[in-house]
Amino acid sequence: MAKHAITAAEAGYLLCHCCHLLCRPQPGSIHSRCPRCGAVLHRRKPNSLARTWALTLTAYILYIPANLLPIMTVTMSGRGEPDTILSGVKELIVGGMWPLALLVFFASITVPVLKLLALTFLLLSVRFGSHWRPWERTVLYRLTESIGRWSMIDVFVITILVAVVELGTLATIEAGAGAVAFGGVVVVTMFAAMSFDPRLIWDCMAPKDGEVSSHSRPEGAYRMQR
Amino acid sequence: MMESCAGEYAVAEYALVACHDCDLLFRKPRLRPGQKARCPRCGAVLFQRKRSGMDQSLALACTSLVLFILANAYPLLRMNIAGRVQEGSLLTGIEELYSQGYWEISVLVFVVTFLAPLAKMLCLFYVLLPLWLFGRRAPKAERVFRWMEQLSPWAMTEVFMLGILVAVVKLADLAALTPGIALYSFAGLMVTMAAGDAMLDDHEVWERLEAADG
């Protein structure tokens, strides 16, 4: 079946990314909007690869200060040291809080790194028109898109700590510049995942000699489906 | 049923549907409530008929709104170090970050834990209430519902809840902690918002919005 499958783009349709309506824009209209929800329609997300590359590289750069600069400073009775993300995890391990250390390590180190690597891999594979395991690559994309928000845990922890601990000379907690960079990494990678278009993975797989005409009738399309 | 937008459209196709992830074109399957249609080529969920209706979604949104107000009006944690008591809430944390000079982070936290969840609930009321009460659609309801869908990934109540958990454990060996009303409210909010997301059938809402009179 997959051999005879036809895509919406080949049939001349545009899928509304917001309300899932299939629209057929009149030839010549450049900026079409979905008649149902008003979202701008694109055949593919505009400049998907360039945008995703730009955002991914930005995230790589931000990732360096995010890990090197302190994310917060805990001062207890006048003494205190700035904590980076990794030293925070180390402290949890030293305190014997293994499950929590694992959680923070996973959310603030593993997830961002895996996300950046996954995006880079997807970008490269589309760039070189790879035919390798498109199904798995699409699943990887879906995972990358859904898991990113969980990296925000550390930022929230800092917010709560600075809210609660403000006891003058006894104890204070201050945020650090690393937190800003880390928040930036999370936001930028979320945008990067949003701007990547997984349909490009499948577009590379399409027959190149043009045996499927670009404007075949949709009725034909679904007959092929059956 | 079919709308045309300033003559820009020849047709909007209702019998067909395409996969968001790989663009494959299908005849729209007829699903019974509780069934899910998956793309045979890439495995993406094409759409899903939910068993629940608008009344459940609205009820959950009401509960969420009440919990949201409690979660932000009351202190999250009360801390006691050597007889000195300190309490803080989400908004005092955001304020504190701002006054320490980290306005970028305070704006980010404000948006993802306060503004986006609140806006999401209000948008849902705006779209669903008139539809549920009178079978009519509110002015610009389509646009509001579209905003709501775009806002969704930025509402991070459940991640925030995990953040609270980590913070509580970190503070536990520092001082005596008493959980405040807001902590329980956040826990409840996390559950009601997740359930609300799971129960809302957005395909159905779009179809109803289209069929309703303005």
CSV table of C-alpha atoms in Angstrom, one decimal:
chain,number,residue,atom,x,y,z
A,1,MET,CA,0.0,0.0,0.0
A,2,ALA,CA,2.7,2.4,1.0
A,3,LYS,CA,4.1,2.2,-2.6
A,4,HIS,CA,1.0,3.7,-4.1
A,5,ALA,CA,0.4,6.2,-1.2
A,6,ILE,CA,0.1,9.8,-2.2
A,7,THR,CA,0.8,12.8,0.0
A,8,ALA,CA,-1.5,15.8,0.5
A,9,ALA,CA,1.1,18.0,-1.2
A,10,GLU,CA,1.2,15.8,-4.2
A,11,ALA,CA,-2.6,16.0,-4.4
A,12,GLY,CA,-2.4,19.8,-4.3
A,13,TYR,CA,-3.8,20.1,-0.7
A,14,LEU,CA,-2.5,22.0,2.2
A,15,LEU,CA,-3.1,20.6,5.7
A,16,CYS,CA,-3.9,23.2,8.3
A,17,HIS,CA,-1.5,22.7,11.1
A,18,CYS,CA,-3.9,24.0,13.7
A,19,CYS,CA,-7.4,22.6,13.0
A,20,HIS,CA,-6.4,19.7,10.7
A,21,LEU,CA,-8.6,20.8,7.8
A,22,LEU,CA,-7.4,19.9,4.4
A,23,CYS,CA,-7.5,22.9,2.2
A,24,ARG,CA,-7.0,23.3,-1.6
A,25,PRO,CA,-5.8,26.9,-2.2
A,26,GLN,CA,-6.5,28.5,-5.5
A,27,PRO,CA,-3.5,28.5,-7.8
A,28,GLY,CA,-1.6,31.8,-7.5
A,29,SER,CA,-2.5,32.6,-3.9
A,30,ILE,CA,0.7,32.8,-1.9
A,31,HIS,CA,-0.3,33.5,1.6
A,32,SER,CA,-3.3,31.3,2.1
A,33,ARG,CA,-5.1,31.1,5.4
A,34,CYS,CA,-7.2,28.2,6.6
A,35,PRO,CA,-10.9,29.0,6.0
A,36,ARG,CA,-11.9,27.4,9.3
A,37,CYS,CA,-9.4,28.7,11.9
A,38,GLY,CA,-7.5,31.4,10.0
A,39,ALA,CA,-4.0,29.9,10.5
A,40,VAL,CA,-1.5,30.6,7.8
A,41,LEU,CA,-1.2,27.5,5.5
A,42,HIS,CA,2.1,26.2,4.2
A,43,ARG,CA,3.0,23.3,2.1
A,44,ARG,CA,5.9,22.7,4.5
A,45,LYS,CA,6.9,24.9,7.4
A,46,PRO,CA,8.7,27.9,5.8
A,47,ASN,CA,12.5,27.7,5.8
A,48,SER,CA,12.2,24.8,8.2
A,49,LEU,CA,15.8,23.6,7.9
A,50,ALA,CA,17.4,27.0,8.1
A,51,ARG,CA,15.4,28.0,11.1
A,52,THR,CA,15.9,24.8,12.9
A,53,TRP,CA,19.7,24.9,12.3
A,54,ALA,CA,19.9,28.5,13.5
A,55,LEU,CA,17.9,27.7,16.7
A,56,THR,CA,19.8,24.5,17.3
A,57,LEU,CA,23.2,26.2,17.0
A,58,THR,CA,22.0,29.0,19.3
A,59,ALA,CA,21.1,26.4,21.9
A,60,TYR,CA,24.5,24.7,21.5
A,61,ILE,CA,26.2,28.1,22.2
A,62,LEU,CA,23.9,28.9,25.2
A,63,TYR,CA,24.4,25.4,26.6
A,64,ILE,CA,28.1,26.3,27.5
A,65,PRO,CA,27.3,29.2,29.9
A,66,ALA,CA,24.3,27.3,31.2
A,67,ASN,CA,26.6,24.6,32.5
A,68,LEU,CA,29.7,26.7,33.4
A,69,LEU,CA,28.0,29.6,35.2
A,70,PRO,CA,26.4,29.2,38.6
A,71,ILE,CA,22.6,28.8,38.6
A,72,MET,CA,22.2,29.8,42.2
A,73,THR,CA,24.1,30.6,45.3
A,74,VAL,CA,23.0,29.3,48.7
A,75,THR,CA,24.3,31.2,51.6
A,76,MET,CA,23.9,29.6,55.1
A,77,SER,CA,25.0,31.7,58.1
A,78,GLY,CA,27.3,33.8,56.0
A,79,ARG,CA,29.0,30.9,54.2
A,80,GLY,CA,28.0,29.6,50.8
A,81,GLU,CA,29.2,28.7,47.3
A,82,PRO,CA,27.8,29.2,43.9
A,83,ASP,CA,26.1,26.0,42.5
A,84,THR,CA,26.2,25.0,38.8
A,85,ILE,CA,23.7,22.5,37.5
A,86,LEU,CA,26.2,19.6,37.9
A,87,SER,CA,27.4,20.6,41.4
A,88,GLY,CA,23.7,20.8,42.3
A,89,VAL,CA,23.3,17.2,41.2
A,90,LYS,CA,26.5,16.2,43.0
A,91,GLU,CA,25.1,17.8,46.2
A,92,LEU,CA,22.0,15.7,46.0
A,93,ILE,CA,24.0,12.5,45.6
A,94,VAL,CA,26.2,13.5,48.6
A,95,GLY,CA,23.0,14.1,50.6
A,96,GLY,CA,21.9,10.6,49.7
A,97,MET,CA,18.9,11.7,47.6
A,98,TRP,CA,19.6,9.4,44.7
A,99,PRO,CA,16.2,9.3,43.0
A,100,LEU,CA,16.0,13.1,43.1
A,101,ALA,CA,19.6,13.4,41.8
A,102,LEU,CA,18.7,11.1,38.9
A,103,LEU,CA,15.5,13.2,38.2
A,104,VAL,CA,17.4,16.5,38.1
A,105,PHE,CA,20.3,14.9,36.1
A,106,PHE,CA,17.9,13.5,33.6
A,107,ALA,CA,15.8,16.7,33.2
A,108,SER,CA,18.7,19.2,33.2
A,109,ILE,CA,21.6,17.3,31.6
A,110,THR,CA,20.3,14.3,29.6
A,111,VAL,CA,17.2,15.8,28.1
A,112,PRO,CA,18.8,19.0,26.6
A,113,VAL,CA,21.9,17.1,25.3
A,114,LEU,CA,19.8,14.3,23.7
A,115,LYS,CA,17.4,16.9,22.3
A,116,LEU,CA,20.3,18.8,20.7
A,117,LEU,CA,21.9,15.7,19.3
A,118,ALA,CA,18.5,14.4,18.0
A,119,LEU,CA,17.8,17.7,16.2
A,120,THR,CA,21.3,17.7,14.7
A,121,PHE,CA,20.9,14.2,13.6
A,122,LEU,CA,17.4,14.8,12.0
A,123,LEU,CA,18.7,18.0,10.3
A,124,LEU,CA,21.7,16.2,8.8
A,125,SER,CA,19.7,13.2,7.8
A,126,VAL,CA,17.2,15.4,5.9
A,127,ARG,CA,20.0,17.5,4.5
A,128,PHE,CA,21.6,14.4,2.9
A,129,GLY,CA,18.3,12.9,1.8
A,130,SER,CA,18.7,9.8,4.0
A,131,HIS,CA,16.4,6.9,3.3
A,132,TRP,CA,17.4,5.2,6.6
A,133,ARG,CA,14.5,4.2,8.9
A,134,PRO,CA,12.1,7.1,8.3
A,135,TRP,CA,9.6,5.7,10.8
A,136,GLU,CA,12.1,5.6,13.6
A,137,ARG,CA,13.3,9.1,12.8
A,138,THR,CA,9.7,10.4,12.9
A,139,VAL,CA,9.2,8.8,16.3
A,140,LEU,CA,12.5,10.4,17.4
A,141,TYR,CA,11.1,13.8,16.3
A,142,ARG,CA,7.8,13.3,18.2
A,143,LEU,CA,9.8,12.4,21.3
A,144,THR,CA,12.1,15.4,20.9
A,145,GLU,CA,9.1,17.7,20.6
A,146,SER,CA,7.3,16.3,23.7
A,147,ILE,CA,10.1,15.9,26.1
A,148,GLY,CA,11.6,19.3,25.9
A,149,ARG,CA,9.4,21.1,28.5
A,150,TRP,CA,10.6,18.8,31.3
A,151,SER,CA,14.0,20.5,31.3
A,152,MET,CA,12.3,23.5,33.0
A,153,ILE,CA,12.4,21.7,36.4
A,154,ASP,CA,15.6,23.3,37.5
A,155,VAL,CA,14.4,26.8,36.7
A,156,PHE,CA,11.3,26.2,38.7
A,157,VAL,CA,13.3,24.8,41.6
A,158,ILE,CA,15.3,28.1,41.7
A,159,THR,CA,12.1,30.1,41.6
A,160,ILE,CA,10.7,28.3,44.6
A,161,LEU,CA,13.9,28.4,46.6
A,162,VAL,CA,14.4,32.1,46.1
A,163,ALA,CA,10.7,32.7,47.1
A,164,VAL,CA,11.0,30.7,50.3
A,165,VAL,CA,14.5,31.2,51.6
A,166,GLU,CA,15.0,34.9,52.4
A,167,LEU,CA,16.1,35.0,56.0
A,168,GLY,CA,18.6,37.8,56.1
A,169,THR,CA,21.9,36.7,57.7
A,170,LEU,CA,20.7,33.2,58.4
A,171,ALA,CA,20.2,32.0,54.9
A,172,THR,CA,19.6,33.4,51.5
A,173,ILE,CA,19.4,32.0,48.0
A,174,GLU,CA,20.2,34.0,45.0
A,175,ALA,CA,19.7,33.1,41.4
A,176,GLY,CA,22.7,33.0,39.0
A,177,ALA,CA,23.4,33.9,35.4
A,178,GLY,CA,23.6,30.2,34.5
A,179,ALA,CA,19.9,30.0,35.1
A,180,VAL,CA,19.2,32.6,32.5
A,181,ALA,CA,21.3,30.7,29.9
A,182,PHE,CA,19.7,27.4,30.9
A,183,GLY,CA,16.2,28.9,30.5
A,184,GLY,CA,17.3,30.2,27.1
A,185,VAL,CA,18.4,26.7,26.1
A,186,VAL,CA,15.0,25.2,27.0
A,187,VAL,CA,13.1,27.9,25.2
A,188,VAL,CA,15.3,27.9,22.1
A,189,THR,CA,15.3,24.1,21.7
A,190,MET,CA,11.5,24.1,22.1
A,191,PHE,CA,11.3,26.6,19.2
A,192,ALA,CA,13.8,24.5,17.3
A,193,ALA,CA,11.7,21.4,17.6
A,194,MET,CA,8.6,23.4,16.6
A,195,SER,CA,10.2,24.8,13.5
A,196,PHE,CA,11.4,21.4,12.2
A,197,ASP,CA,9.0,19.8,9.7
A,198,PRO,CA,8.9,16.0,10.1
A,199,ARG,CA,7.3,15.7,6.6
A,200,LEU,CA,10.8,16.6,5.2
A,201,ILE,CA,12.0,13.2,6.4
A,202,TRP,CA,9.3,11.6,4.1
A,203,ASP,CA,9.8,14.0,1.2
A,204,CYS,CA,13.3,12.6,0.7
A,205,MET,CA,11.7,9.2,0.2
A,206,ALA,CA,9.4,10.3,-2.6
A,207,PRO,CA,10.2,9.0,-6.1
A,208,LYS,CA,12.3,11.6,-7.9
A,209,ASP,CA,11.5,10.9,-11.5
A,210,GLY,CA,8.1,12.4,-11.1
A,211,GLU,CA,5.8,9.4,-11.8
A,212,VAL,CA,3.3,10.9,-9.4
A,213,SER,CA,2.0,14.1,-11.0
A,214,SER,CA,1.9,17.0,-8.7
A,215,HIS,CA,-1.8,17.8,-9.1
A,216,SER,CA,-3.5,14.5,-9.4
A,217,ARG,CA,-7.1,14.4,-8.4
A,218,PRO,CA,-7.9,13.6,-4.8
A,219,GLU,CA,-10.5,11.0,-5.7
A,220,GLY,CA,-7.7,9.1,-7.4
A,221,ALA,CA,-5.7,9.4,-4.2
A,222,TYR,CA,-8.2,7.6,-2.1
A,223,ARG,CA,-8.9,5.0,-4.7
A,224,MET,CA,-5.2,4.2,-4.4
A,225,GLN,CA,-5.6,4.0,-0.7
A,226,ARG,CA,-8.2,1.2,-1.0
B,1,MET,CA,-21.1,23.5,5.7
B,2,MET,CA,-18.3,24.6,3.5
B,3,GLU,CA,-16.9,28.1,3.9
B,4,SER,CA,-14.9,30.0,1.4
B,5,CYS,CA,-12.6,32.7,2.5
B,6,ALA,CA,-12.6,35.7,0.2
B,7,GLY,CA,-12.6,33.4,-2.8
B,8,GLU,CA,-9.2,32.1,-2.0
B,9,TYR,CA,-10.4,28.5,-1.8
B,10,ALA,CA,-11.7,26.2,-4.4
B,11,VAL,CA,-12.5,23.6,-1.8
B,12,ALA,CA,-11.9,22.5,1.7
B,13,GLU,CA,-11.9,18.7,1.8
B,14,TYR,CA,-13.9,17.1,4.6
B,15,ALA,CA,-13.8,13.5,3.5
B,16,LEU,CA,-10.0,13.4,3.4
B,17,VAL,CA,-7.4,13.9,6.1
B,18,ALA,CA,-3.6,14.1,5.9
B,19,CYS,CA,-1.0,13.0,8.4
B,20,HIS,CA,0.7,15.9,10.3
B,21,ASP,CA,4.0,14.1,10.5
B,22,CYS,CA,4.4,12.5,7.0
B,23,ASP,CA,1.7,14.2,4.9
B,24,LEU,CA,0.2,11.0,3.7
B,25,LEU,CA,-3.4,11.4,2.4
B,26,PHE,CA,-6.3,9.3,3.6
B,27,ARG,CA,-10.0,8.9,3.5
B,28,LYS,CA,-11.2,10.0,6.9
B,29,PRO,CA,-12.0,6.9,8.9
B,30,ARG,CA,-15.2,6.7,10.9
B,31,LEU,CA,-14.3,6.1,14.5
B,32,ARG,CA,-16.4,5.0,17.5
B,33,PRO,CA,-15.9,6.9,20.7
B,34,GLY,CA,-12.7,5.8,22.3
B,35,GLN,CA,-11.1,4.7,19.0
B,36,LYS,CA,-7.9,6.1,17.6
B,37,ALA,CA,-6.7,6.3,14.0
B,38,ARG,CA,-3.0,6.0,13.4
B,39,CYS,CA,-1.0,6.7,10.2
B,40,PRO,CA,0.1,3.4,8.7
B,41,ARG,CA,3.2,4.9,7.3
B,42,CYS,CA,4.7,6.8,10.3
B,43,GLY,CA,2.5,5.8,13.3
B,44,ALA,CA,1.3,9.3,14.2
B,45,VAL,CA,-2.1,9.5,15.8
B,46,LEU,CA,-4.3,11.0,13.1
B,47,PHE,CA,-7.2,11.6,15.3
B,48,GLN,CA,-9.0,10.2,18.2
B,49,ARG,CA,-12.7,10.2,19.2
B,50,LYS,CA,-12.9,10.8,22.9
B,51,ARG,CA,-15.5,9.2,25.1
B,52,SER,CA,-16.1,12.4,27.0
B,53,GLY,CA,-17.9,15.5,25.9
B,54,MET,CA,-17.9,19.2,26.4
B,55,ASP,CA,-19.5,19.0,29.8
B,56,GLN,CA,-16.6,17.1,31.3
B,57,SER,CA,-14.1,19.5,29.7
B,58,LEU,CA,-16.0,22.5,31.1
B,59,ALA,CA,-16.3,21.0,34.5
B,60,LEU,CA,-12.6,20.3,34.7
B,61,ALA,CA,-11.8,23.8,33.4
B,62,CYS,CA,-14.0,25.2,36.3
B,63,THR,CA,-12.2,23.1,38.8
B,64,SER,CA,-8.8,24.1,37.4
B,65,LEU,CA,-9.7,27.8,37.6
B,66,VAL,CA,-10.7,27.5,41.3
B,67,LEU,CA,-7.5,25.5,42.1
B,68,PHE,CA,-5.4,28.0,40.1
B,69,ILE,CA,-6.7,30.9,42.1
B,70,LEU,CA,-6.0,29.0,45.4
B,71,ALA,CA,-2.6,28.0,44.2
B,72,ASN,CA,-1.6,31.6,43.5
B,73,ALA,CA,-3.4,33.3,46.4
B,74,TYR,CA,-1.9,31.2,49.2
B,75,PRO,CA,1.6,30.5,50.3
B,76,LEU,CA,3.3,27.4,48.8
B,77,LEU,CA,5.6,26.6,51.7
B,78,ARG,CA,6.2,27.8,55.2
B,79,MET,CA,9.8,27.5,56.4
B,80,ASN,CA,11.0,27.7,60.0
B,81,ILE,CA,14.7,28.2,60.7
B,82,ALA,CA,15.6,28.7,64.3
B,83,GLY,CA,12.3,30.2,65.2
B,84,ARG,CA,12.1,32.6,62.2
B,85,VAL,CA,9.2,31.9,59.9
B,86,GLN,CA,9.2,32.6,56.2
B,87,GLU,CA,6.6,31.8,53.6
B,88,GLY,CA,6.6,32.1,49.8
B,89,SER,CA,4.4,31.6,46.9
B,90,LEU,CA,4.9,31.3,43.1
B,91,LEU,CA,4.4,35.0,42.6
B,92,THR,CA,6.8,36.1,45.3
B,93,GLY,CA,9.4,33.8,43.7
B,94,ILE,CA,8.9,35.6,40.4
B,95,GLU,CA,9.1,39.0,42.1
B,96,GLU,CA,12.2,37.9,43.9
B,97,LEU,CA,13.9,36.8,40.7
B,98,TYR,CA,13.0,40.1,39.1
B,99,SER,CA,14.4,42.1,42.0
B,100,GLN,CA,17.6,40.1,42.0
B,101,GLY,CA,18.1,41.4,38.4
B,102,TYR,CA,17.2,38.2,36.5
B,103,TRP,CA,14.2,39.6,34.7
B,104,GLU,CA,14.5,37.2,31.7
B,105,ILE,CA,14.0,34.2,34.0
B,106,SER,CA,11.2,35.9,36.0
B,107,VAL,CA,9.3,36.7,32.8
B,108,LEU,CA,9.8,33.1,31.5
B,109,VAL,CA,8.6,31.6,34.7
B,110,PHE,CA,5.7,34.0,34.9
B,111,VAL,CA,4.6,33.1,31.3
B,112,VAL,CA,4.9,29.3,31.6
B,113,THR,CA,3.5,28.9,35.1
B,114,PHE,CA,1.0,31.7,35.4
B,115,LEU,CA,0.0,33.4,32.2
B,116,ALA,CA,-0.1,30.5,29.8
B,117,PRO,CA,-2.2,28.2,32.1
B,118,LEU,CA,-4.6,31.0,33.0
B,119,ALA,CA,-5.0,32.1,29.3
B,120,LYS,CA,-5.6,28.5,28.3
B,121,MET,CA,-8.4,28.1,30.8
B,122,LEU,CA,-10.0,31.4,29.9
B,123,CYS,CA,-9.8,30.6,26.2
B,124,LEU,CA,-11.5,27.3,26.8
B,125,PHE,CA,-14.3,29.0,28.7
B,126,TYR,CA,-14.7,31.5,26.0
B,127,VAL,CA,-15.0,28.9,23.2
B,128,LEU,CA,-16.9,26.2,25.0
B,129,LEU,CA,-19.4,28.0,27.2
B,130,PRO,CA,-21.5,29.6,24.4
B,131,LEU,CA,-21.2,26.4,22.4
B,132,TRP,CA,-22.4,24.3,25.3
B,133,LEU,CA,-25.1,26.7,26.6
B,134,PHE,CA,-26.7,28.0,23.4
B,135,GLY,CA,-25.1,26.0,20.6
B,136,ARG,CA,-23.7,29.3,19.3
B,137,ARG,CA,-20.1,30.4,18.7
B,138,ALA,CA,-18.7,33.4,20.4
B,139,PRO,CA,-17.2,36.2,18.2
B,140,LYS,CA,-13.8,35.2,16.9
B,141,ALA,CA,-14.1,31.9,18.7
B,142,GLU,CA,-12.0,30.1,16.0
B,143,ARG,CA,-9.1,32.5,16.5
B,144,VAL,CA,-9.3,32.1,20.3
B,145,PHE,CA,-9.3,28.3,20.0
B,146,ARG,CA,-6.3,28.5,17.6
B,147,TRP,CA,-4.4,30.6,20.1
B,148,MET,CA,-5.3,28.1,22.8
B,149,GLU,CA,-3.8,25.2,20.8
B,150,GLN,CA,-0.6,27.2,20.1
B,151,LEU,CA,-0.3,28.1,23.8
B,152,SER,CA,-0.6,24.6,25.0
B,153,PRO,CA,3.1,23.6,25.0
B,154,TRP,CA,4.0,26.7,27.0
B,155,ALA,CA,1.7,25.9,30.0
B,156,MET,CA,3.9,23.9,32.3
B,157,THR,CA,1.9,23.3,35.4
B,158,GLU,CA,2.9,19.6,35.7
B,159,VAL,CA,6.6,20.4,35.3
B,160,PHE,CA,6.3,23.1,37.9
B,161,MET,CA,4.8,20.5,40.3
B,162,LEU,CA,7.9,18.4,39.9
B,163,GLY,CA,10.0,21.5,40.5
B,164,ILE,CA,8.1,22.0,43.8
B,165,LEU,CA,8.9,18.4,44.8
B,166,VAL,CA,12.6,18.8,44.2
B,167,ALA,CA,12.7,22.1,46.0
B,168,VAL,CA,10.8,20.6,49.0
B,169,VAL,CA,13.3,17.8,49.3
B,170,LYS,CA,16.3,20.2,48.9
B,171,LEU,CA,14.9,22.4,51.7
B,172,ALA,CA,13.9,19.6,54.0
B,173,ASP,CA,17.3,19.1,55.6
B,174,LEU,CA,17.8,22.9,55.8
B,175,ALA,CA,14.7,23.7,57.9
B,176,ALA,CA,11.4,22.6,59.2
B,177,LEU,CA,8.9,22.9,56.3
B,178,THR,CA,5.1,23.1,56.4
B,179,PRO,CA,3.3,22.7,53.1
B,180,GLY,CA,0.8,25.5,52.4
B,181,ILE,CA,-2.6,25.5,50.7
B,182,ALA,CA,-1.1,26.4,47.4
B,183,LEU,CA,1.0,23.2,47.4
B,184,TYR,CA,-2.0,21.0,47.5
B,185,SER,CA,-3.8,23.2,45.1
B,186,PHE,CA,-0.9,22.9,42.6
B,187,ALA,CA,-1.1,19.1,42.9
B,188,GLY,CA,-4.8,19.2,42.2
B,189,LEU,CA,-4.3,21.6,39.4
B,190,MET,CA,-1.8,19.4,37.7
B,191,VAL,CA,-4.3,16.5,37.8
B,192,THR,CA,-7.3,18.5,36.5
B,193,MET,CA,-5.3,20.2,33.7
B,194,ALA,CA,-3.9,16.9,32.5
B,195,ALA,CA,-7.4,15.3,32.6
B,196,GLY,CA,-8.8,18.3,30.8
B,197,ASP,CA,-6.2,18.0,28.0
B,198,ALA,CA,-6.9,14.3,27.8
B,199,MET,CA,-10.7,14.7,27.6
B,200,LEU,CA,-10.9,17.6,25.1
B,201,ASP,CA,-11.7,16.4,21.7
B,202,ASP,CA,-10.4,19.2,19.6
B,203,HIS,CA,-11.6,17.7,16.3
B,204,GLU,CA,-15.1,17.7,17.7
B,205,VAL,CA,-14.8,21.3,18.9
B,206,TRP,CA,-13.6,22.4,15.4
B,207,GLU,CA,-16.5,20.7,13.8
B,208,ARG,CA,-19.0,22.1,16.2
B,209,LEU,CA,-17.6,25.6,15.9
B,210,GLU,CA,-18.0,25.3,12.1
B,211,ALA,CA,-21.6,24.1,12.3
B,212,ALA,CA,-22.7,26.7,14.9
B,213,ASP,CA,-24.1,30.1,14.1
B,214,GLY,CA,-22.0,33.1,15.0
